[in-house]
Short mmCIF file of C-alpha atoms in Angstrom, two decimals:
data_model
loop_
_atom_site.label_atom_id
_atom_site.label_comp_id
_atom_site.label_asym_id
_atom_site.label_seq_id
_atom_site.Cartn_x
_atom_site.Cartn_y
_atom_site.Cartn_z
CA MET A 7 144.42 75.09 73.97
CA LYS A 8 143.94 73.99 77.57
CA PRO A 9 147.05 73.10 79.57
CA ASN A 10 147.51 69.48 80.60
CA LEU A 11 146.49 68.98 84.20
CA SER A 12 148.19 66.67 86.64
CA PHE A 13 145.96 64.11 88.31
CA GLN A 14 145.92 66.20 91.51
CA GLN A 15 144.92 69.33 89.57
CA PHE A 16 142.20 67.38 87.77
CA ILE A 17 140.76 66.21 91.11
CA GLN A 18 140.98 69.69 92.59
CA ARG A 19 139.26 71.19 89.56
CA GLY A 20 136.29 68.91 90.20
CA GLN A 21 136.29 69.85 93.88
CA VAL A 22 136.31 73.56 93.05
CA ILE A 23 133.46 73.20 90.55
CA GLY A 24 131.51 71.16 93.08
CA MET A 25 132.04 73.78 95.79
CA TYR A 26 130.96 76.56 93.42
CA ARG A 27 127.75 74.68 92.56
CA LYS A 28 127.11 74.01 96.24
CA TYR A 29 127.36 77.74 96.95
CA MET A 30 125.03 78.60 94.07
CA ARG A 31 122.44 76.05 95.22
CA LEU A 32 122.57 77.57 98.68
CA THR A 33 121.74 81.02 97.32
CA GLN A 34 118.47 79.68 95.92
CA ARG A 35 117.20 79.64 99.52
CA ILE A 36 117.59 83.42 99.83
CA ALA A 37 114.11 84.89 99.40
CA ASP A 38 115.10 88.50 98.67
CA LYS A 39 116.12 88.77 95.01
CA THR A 40 118.52 91.67 95.56
CA THR A 41 120.31 89.90 98.39
CA ARG A 42 120.46 86.68 96.34
CA LYS A 43 121.97 88.53 93.38
CA GLU A 44 124.54 90.34 95.55
CA THR A 45 125.49 87.09 97.27
CA ARG A 46 125.97 85.33 93.93
CA GLU A 47 128.13 88.20 92.67
CA TRP A 48 130.25 88.01 95.84
CA ILE A 49 130.68 84.24 95.42
CA ARG A 50 131.52 84.58 91.73
CA GLY A 51 134.08 87.28 92.49
CA ASP A 52 135.80 85.13 95.10
CA PHE A 53 136.03 82.14 92.77
CA ASP A 54 137.18 84.31 89.84
CA ARG A 55 139.92 85.86 91.97
CA TYR A 56 141.68 82.51 92.27
CA LYS A 57 140.79 80.84 88.97
CA HIS A 58 144.39 80.99 87.70
CA GLU A 59 145.90 79.45 90.85
CA THR A 60 148.02 76.40 89.99
CA ASP A 61 149.76 75.61 93.30
CA THR A 62 148.02 72.48 94.58
CA LYS A 63 148.83 73.22 98.24
CA ARG A 64 147.38 76.72 97.93
CA ILE A 65 144.27 75.30 96.23
CA ASP A 66 143.83 72.85 99.13
CA VAL A 67 143.99 75.79 101.57
CA LEU A 68 141.47 77.75 99.50
CA LEU A 69 139.11 74.77 99.35
CA ALA A 70 139.28 74.36 103.13
CA GLN A 71 138.60 78.07 103.56
CA ALA A 72 135.67 77.87 101.13
CA SER A 73 134.24 74.95 103.07
CA ARG A 74 134.40 76.87 106.37
CA GLN A 75 132.83 79.96 104.77
CA TYR A 76 130.09 77.80 103.25
CA LYS A 77 129.11 76.52 106.69
CA GLU A 78 128.97 80.10 108.01
CA LEU A 79 126.90 81.24 105.05
CA GLU A 80 124.61 78.24 105.37
CA SER A 81 123.85 79.03 109.01
CA GLY A 82 123.21 82.66 108.04
CA VAL A 83 120.88 81.69 105.19
CA PHE A 84 118.89 79.39 107.46
CA SER A 85 118.44 82.25 109.91
CA MET A 86 116.97 84.37 107.06
CA ILE A 87 114.31 81.77 106.23
#
């Protein structure tokens, strides 16, 4: 049985899922299959590490960090193309 989420947790859950999908779409631009696979595993590991986090303030910090890292990764992926 899934725990009941507060409205804030519900919103954050959607933001986390959206960020995860955004990361995965970005990896599709990586031409080398091995690098793409390793990058996806790294992303998955980072998201899995915090999947049981319930503190909304901590989740906000993690989302901001993920957004900054996404921008860095995006600029790195574009330089590989």
